[in-house]
């Protein structure tokens, strides 16, 4: 019984840490990186990535995890921006999950000789994404650029059933990824 209580307390403390990490601000770090990587999953992410590219915070942008039928023109239609940026945006079609995003981005980074990236994804997805990206490319400097989706309420997340389910699910996925990455290093 004591073990169950200790494990439950550890899980709950970890969840509190996870929510705090997810809630860390999305202010733009003014320092330049070689690249921006946007993970698919919300138009806010793409909009944020294109805005960063337009500001000159990086040379190129990869949108990772794009469905095979989606073309660049369609993505630009979802997030209207300066057409001159089209030259600097690449679409990655091989990733179907966060592990795949990290591998796709690592391959792209190495192919371009890039040494630093700005990772754009939703705030709740950032802790697991950072874990996977650091495992896939430990030699690359990675900066966080979390996006705060309008439908995810991190303040008082427990009072919003949809947000609570999302946060608990993402935290559990993070724990599985942490175990896999940690065991892979042993």
mmCIF file of N, CA and C in Angstrom, residues 8 84 97-98 105 121 164 172:
data_model
loop_
_atom_site.group_PDB
_atom_site.id
_atom_site.type_symbol
_atom_site.label_atom_id
_atom_site.label_comp_id
_atom_site.label_asym_id
_atom_site.label_seq_id
_atom_site.Cartn_x
_atom_site.Cartn_y
_atom_site.Cartn_z
ATOM 1 N N UNK A 8 1.950 7.090 -6.573
ATOM 2 C CA UNK A 8 0.912 8.068 -6.927
ATOM 3 C C UNK A 8 1.391 9.493 -6.636
ATOM 4 N N UNK A 84 7.366 35.444 -50.692
ATOM 5 C CA UNK A 84 8.820 35.322 -50.840
ATOM 6 C C UNK A 84 9.408 34.293 -49.874
ATOM 7 N N UNK A 97 4.639 10.508 -36.127
ATOM 8 C CA UNK A 97 4.542 10.707 -34.685
ATOM 9 C C UNK A 97 5.725 11.556 -34.228
ATOM 10 N N UNK A 98 5.812 11.810 -32.943
ATOM 11 C CA UNK A 98 6.853 12.702 -32.426
ATOM 12 C C UNK A 98 8.246 12.115 -32.606
ATOM 13 N N UNK A 105 13.515 15.613 -38.681
ATOM 14 C CA UNK A 105 14.209 16.889 -38.480
ATOM 15 C C UNK A 105 15.719 16.693 -38.369
ATOM 16 N N UNK A 121 5.979 23.968 -31.483
ATOM 17 C CA UNK A 121 4.885 23.022 -31.283
ATOM 18 C C UNK A 121 4.002 23.566 -30.166
ATOM 19 N N UNK A 164 -7.868 18.684 -19.307
ATOM 20 C CA UNK A 164 -7.365 17.733 -18.303
ATOM 21 C C UNK A 164 -7.010 16.400 -18.956
ATOM 22 N N UNK A 172 1.515 11.183 -19.617
ATOM 23 C CA UNK A 172 1.788 9.738 -19.643
ATOM 24 C C UNK A 172 2.645 9.357 -20.854
#
